[in-house]
Tab-separated table of C-alpha atoms in Angstrom:
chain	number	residue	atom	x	y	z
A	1	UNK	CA	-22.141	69.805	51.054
A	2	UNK	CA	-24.919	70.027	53.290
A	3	UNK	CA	-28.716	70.531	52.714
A	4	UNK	CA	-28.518	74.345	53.604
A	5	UNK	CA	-25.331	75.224	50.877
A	6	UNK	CA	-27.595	72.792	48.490
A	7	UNK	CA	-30.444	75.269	49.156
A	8	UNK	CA	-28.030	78.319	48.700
A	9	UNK	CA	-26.637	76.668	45.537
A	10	UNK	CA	-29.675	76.123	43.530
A	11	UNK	CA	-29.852	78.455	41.144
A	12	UNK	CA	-33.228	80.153	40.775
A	13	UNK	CA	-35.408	79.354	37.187
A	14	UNK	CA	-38.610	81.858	38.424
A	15	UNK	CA	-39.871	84.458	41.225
A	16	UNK	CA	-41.769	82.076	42.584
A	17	UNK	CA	-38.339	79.436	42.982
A	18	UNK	CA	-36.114	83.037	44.168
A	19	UNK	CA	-39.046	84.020	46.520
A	20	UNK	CA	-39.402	80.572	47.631
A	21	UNK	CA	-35.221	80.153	48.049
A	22	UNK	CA	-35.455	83.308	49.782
A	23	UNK	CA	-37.986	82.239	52.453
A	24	UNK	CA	-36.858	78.738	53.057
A	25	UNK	CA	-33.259	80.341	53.418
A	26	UNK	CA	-34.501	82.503	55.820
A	27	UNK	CA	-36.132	79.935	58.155
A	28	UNK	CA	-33.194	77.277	58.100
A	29	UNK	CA	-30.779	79.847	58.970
A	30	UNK	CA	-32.971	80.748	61.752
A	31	UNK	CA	-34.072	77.388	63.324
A	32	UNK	CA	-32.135	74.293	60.992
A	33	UNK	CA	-32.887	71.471	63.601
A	34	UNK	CA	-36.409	72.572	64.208
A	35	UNK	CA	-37.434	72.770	60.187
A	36	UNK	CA	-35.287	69.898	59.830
A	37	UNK	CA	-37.551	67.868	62.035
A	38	UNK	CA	-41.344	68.080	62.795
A	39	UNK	CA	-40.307	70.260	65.760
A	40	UNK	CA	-41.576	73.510	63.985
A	41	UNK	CA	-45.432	73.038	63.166
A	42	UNK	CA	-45.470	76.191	60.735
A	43	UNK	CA	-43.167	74.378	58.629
A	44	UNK	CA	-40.822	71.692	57.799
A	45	UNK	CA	-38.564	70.490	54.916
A	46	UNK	CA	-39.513	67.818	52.744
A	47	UNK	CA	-37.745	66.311	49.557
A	48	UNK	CA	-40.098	64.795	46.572
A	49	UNK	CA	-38.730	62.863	43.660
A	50	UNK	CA	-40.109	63.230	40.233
A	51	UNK	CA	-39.906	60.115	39.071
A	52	UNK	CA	-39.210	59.384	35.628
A	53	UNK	CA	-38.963	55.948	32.935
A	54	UNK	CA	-36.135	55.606	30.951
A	55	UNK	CA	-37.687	56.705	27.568
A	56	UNK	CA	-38.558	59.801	29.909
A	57	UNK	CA	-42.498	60.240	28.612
A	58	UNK	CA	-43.991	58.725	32.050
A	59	UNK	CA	-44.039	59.730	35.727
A	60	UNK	CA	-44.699	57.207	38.513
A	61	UNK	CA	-46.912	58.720	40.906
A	62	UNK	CA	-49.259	57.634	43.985
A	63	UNK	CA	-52.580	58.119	44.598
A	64	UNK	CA	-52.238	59.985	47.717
A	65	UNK	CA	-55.002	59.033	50.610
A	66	UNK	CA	-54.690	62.599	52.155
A	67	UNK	CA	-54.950	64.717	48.943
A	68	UNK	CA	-56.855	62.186	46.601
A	69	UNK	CA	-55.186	62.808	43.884
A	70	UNK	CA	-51.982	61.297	41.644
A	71	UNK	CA	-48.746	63.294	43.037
A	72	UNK	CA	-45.192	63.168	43.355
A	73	UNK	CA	-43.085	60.749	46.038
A	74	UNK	CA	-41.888	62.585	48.832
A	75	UNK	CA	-41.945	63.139	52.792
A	76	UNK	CA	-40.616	64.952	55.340
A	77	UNK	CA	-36.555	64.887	56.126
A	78	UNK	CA	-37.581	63.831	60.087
A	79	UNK	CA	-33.703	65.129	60.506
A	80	UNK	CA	-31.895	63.263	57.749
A	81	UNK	CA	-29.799	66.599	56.287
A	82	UNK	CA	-29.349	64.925	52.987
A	83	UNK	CA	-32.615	65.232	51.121
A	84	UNK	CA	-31.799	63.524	48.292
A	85	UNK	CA	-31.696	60.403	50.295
A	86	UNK	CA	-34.874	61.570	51.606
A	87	UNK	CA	-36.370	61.599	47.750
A	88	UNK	CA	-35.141	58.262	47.040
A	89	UNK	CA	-35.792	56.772	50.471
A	90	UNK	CA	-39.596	58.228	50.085
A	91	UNK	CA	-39.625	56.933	46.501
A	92	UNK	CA	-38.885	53.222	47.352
A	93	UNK	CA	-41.297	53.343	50.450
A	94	UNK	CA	-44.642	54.687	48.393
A	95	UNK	CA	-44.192	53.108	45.130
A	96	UNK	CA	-42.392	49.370	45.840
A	97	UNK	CA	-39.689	49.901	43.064
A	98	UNK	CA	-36.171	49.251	44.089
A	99	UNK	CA	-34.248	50.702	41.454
A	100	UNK	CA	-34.384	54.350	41.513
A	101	UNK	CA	-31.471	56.606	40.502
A	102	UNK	CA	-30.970	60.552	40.640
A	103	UNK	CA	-30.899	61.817	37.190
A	104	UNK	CA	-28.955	64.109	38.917
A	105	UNK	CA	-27.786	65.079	42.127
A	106	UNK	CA	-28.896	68.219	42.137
A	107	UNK	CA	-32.302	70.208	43.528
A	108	UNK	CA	-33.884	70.533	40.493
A	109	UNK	CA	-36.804	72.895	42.273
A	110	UNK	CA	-37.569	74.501	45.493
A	111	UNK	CA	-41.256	75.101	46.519
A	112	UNK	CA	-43.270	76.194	49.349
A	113	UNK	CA	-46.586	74.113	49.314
A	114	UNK	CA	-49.236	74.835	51.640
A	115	UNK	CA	-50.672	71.848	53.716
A	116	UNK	CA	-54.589	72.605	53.933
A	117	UNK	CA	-55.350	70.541	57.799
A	118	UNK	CA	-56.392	67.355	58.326
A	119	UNK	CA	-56.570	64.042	60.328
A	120	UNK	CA	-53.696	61.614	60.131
A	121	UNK	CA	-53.909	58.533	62.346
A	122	UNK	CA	-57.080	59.683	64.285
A	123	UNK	CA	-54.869	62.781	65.397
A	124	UNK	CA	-55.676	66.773	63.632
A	125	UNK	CA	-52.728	68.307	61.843
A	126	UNK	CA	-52.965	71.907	61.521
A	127	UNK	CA	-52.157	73.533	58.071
A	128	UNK	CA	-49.027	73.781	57.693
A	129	UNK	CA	-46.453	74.329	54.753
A	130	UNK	CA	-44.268	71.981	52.818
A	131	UNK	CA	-40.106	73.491	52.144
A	132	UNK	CA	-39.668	70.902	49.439
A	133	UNK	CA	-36.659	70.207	47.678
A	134	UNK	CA	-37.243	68.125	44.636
A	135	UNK	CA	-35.240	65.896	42.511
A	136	UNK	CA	-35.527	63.908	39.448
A	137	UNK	CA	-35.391	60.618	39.603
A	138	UNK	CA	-35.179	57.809	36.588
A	139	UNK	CA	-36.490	54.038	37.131
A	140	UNK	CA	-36.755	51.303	34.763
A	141	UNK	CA	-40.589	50.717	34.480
A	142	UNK	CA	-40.735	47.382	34.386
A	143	UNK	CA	-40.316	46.354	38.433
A	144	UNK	CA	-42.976	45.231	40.644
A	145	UNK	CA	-45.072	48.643	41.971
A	146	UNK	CA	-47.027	48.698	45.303
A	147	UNK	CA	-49.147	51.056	46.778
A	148	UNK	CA	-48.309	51.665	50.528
A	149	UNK	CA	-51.936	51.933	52.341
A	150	UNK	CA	-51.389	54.074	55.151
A	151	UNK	CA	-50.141	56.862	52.239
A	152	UNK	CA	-51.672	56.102	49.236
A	153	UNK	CA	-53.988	53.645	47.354
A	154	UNK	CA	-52.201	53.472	44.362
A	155	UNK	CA	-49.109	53.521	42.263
A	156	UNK	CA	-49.256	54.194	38.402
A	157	UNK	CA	-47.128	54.882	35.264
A	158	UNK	CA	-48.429	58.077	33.928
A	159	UNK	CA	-47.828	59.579	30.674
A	160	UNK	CA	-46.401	63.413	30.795
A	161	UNK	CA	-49.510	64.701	28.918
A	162	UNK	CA	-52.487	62.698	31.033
A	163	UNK	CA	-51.186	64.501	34.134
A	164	UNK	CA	-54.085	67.450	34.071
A	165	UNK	CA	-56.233	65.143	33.424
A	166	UNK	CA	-54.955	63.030	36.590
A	167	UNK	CA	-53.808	65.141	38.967
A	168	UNK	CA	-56.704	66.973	41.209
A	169	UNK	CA	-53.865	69.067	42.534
A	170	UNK	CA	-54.107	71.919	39.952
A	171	UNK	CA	-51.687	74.082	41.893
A	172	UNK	CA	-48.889	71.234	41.451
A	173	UNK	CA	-49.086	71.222	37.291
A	174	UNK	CA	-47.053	74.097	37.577
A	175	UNK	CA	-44.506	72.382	39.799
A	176	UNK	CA	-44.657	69.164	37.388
A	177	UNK	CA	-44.036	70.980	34.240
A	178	UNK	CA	-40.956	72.928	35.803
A	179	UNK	CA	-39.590	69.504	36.248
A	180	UNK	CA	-40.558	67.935	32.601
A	181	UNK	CA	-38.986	71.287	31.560
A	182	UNK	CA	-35.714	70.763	33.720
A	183	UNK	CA	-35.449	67.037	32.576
A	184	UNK	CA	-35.672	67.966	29.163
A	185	UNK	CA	-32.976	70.566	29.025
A	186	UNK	CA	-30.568	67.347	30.909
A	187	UNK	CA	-31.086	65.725	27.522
């Protein structure tokens, strides 16, 4: 299946996720290869991974340098059509861990983020916004973490109920607790 079916396959939990469906449907039937890639600077698809232990209490999350705050794994596709490699790919790359498995193959949510602007490498990036697919992911907490410090500054096993506390992101709670929600009902 590819990543646009996948899109047209998830099934919907909220109006924000059918609104959100609706809008990144709309684009990648429009321009795929330019959302795909970084070629459209309005927007571009991304795939996170939600991270999970094995006794499924704890998230591993990155301090991200951009945001400054404790978030998800995840990047942009950069034309790679299957986005759950993406999520696992992006997953390895920011945290260190090696062993990182879908939960399930499935999106498990579809969000449009807005990307205030900023500087990356010296250069400005306009705002911009985020199609993200997201997955969960399980990993055995016990393998070596590392941060990666051109992205983040830290890597961290964080317990499901610390996350308001940690996160600075207050407009992603709502996307983390769709996900503890989702991973629950997998049980």
């Amino acid at each position: 299946m590819n990543w646009i079916e996948a899109i047209q396959l998830f099934v919907p939990g909220c109006a924000q996720e059918a609104a959100d469906q609706d809008l990144i449907l709309s684009l990648a039937l429009r321009e795929p290869a330019a959302i795909l890639t970084r070629e459209s600077l309005a927007a571009h698809m991304t795939a996170s991974g939600f991270i999970i232990n094995e006794a499924r209490d704890r998230v591993l999350m990155v301090h991200h340098n951009i945001y400054n705050s404790w978030s998800w794994t995840g990047g942009h596709a950069d034309g790679d059509s299957d986005l759950l490699a993406v999520a696992l790919r992006e997953a390895r790359e920011e945290t260190g861990i090696v062993n990182v498995a879908p939960l399930s193959q499935e999106i498990m949510s579809l969000d449009v983020l807005t990307v205030p602007g900023h500087v990356k490498h010296g250069a400005y990036v306009s705002a911009h916004l985020h199609l993200s697919a997201a997955y969960l992911l399980i990993a055995p907490e016990e393998q070596t973490i590392s941060a990666q410090p051109d992205e983040n500054s830290g890597v961290q096993w964080i317990a499901f109920d610390s996350l308001e506390r940690m996160c600075n992101e207050t407009h992603m709670l709502p996307v983390y607790q769709k996900l503890i929600g989702r991973m629950q009902k997998l049980v």
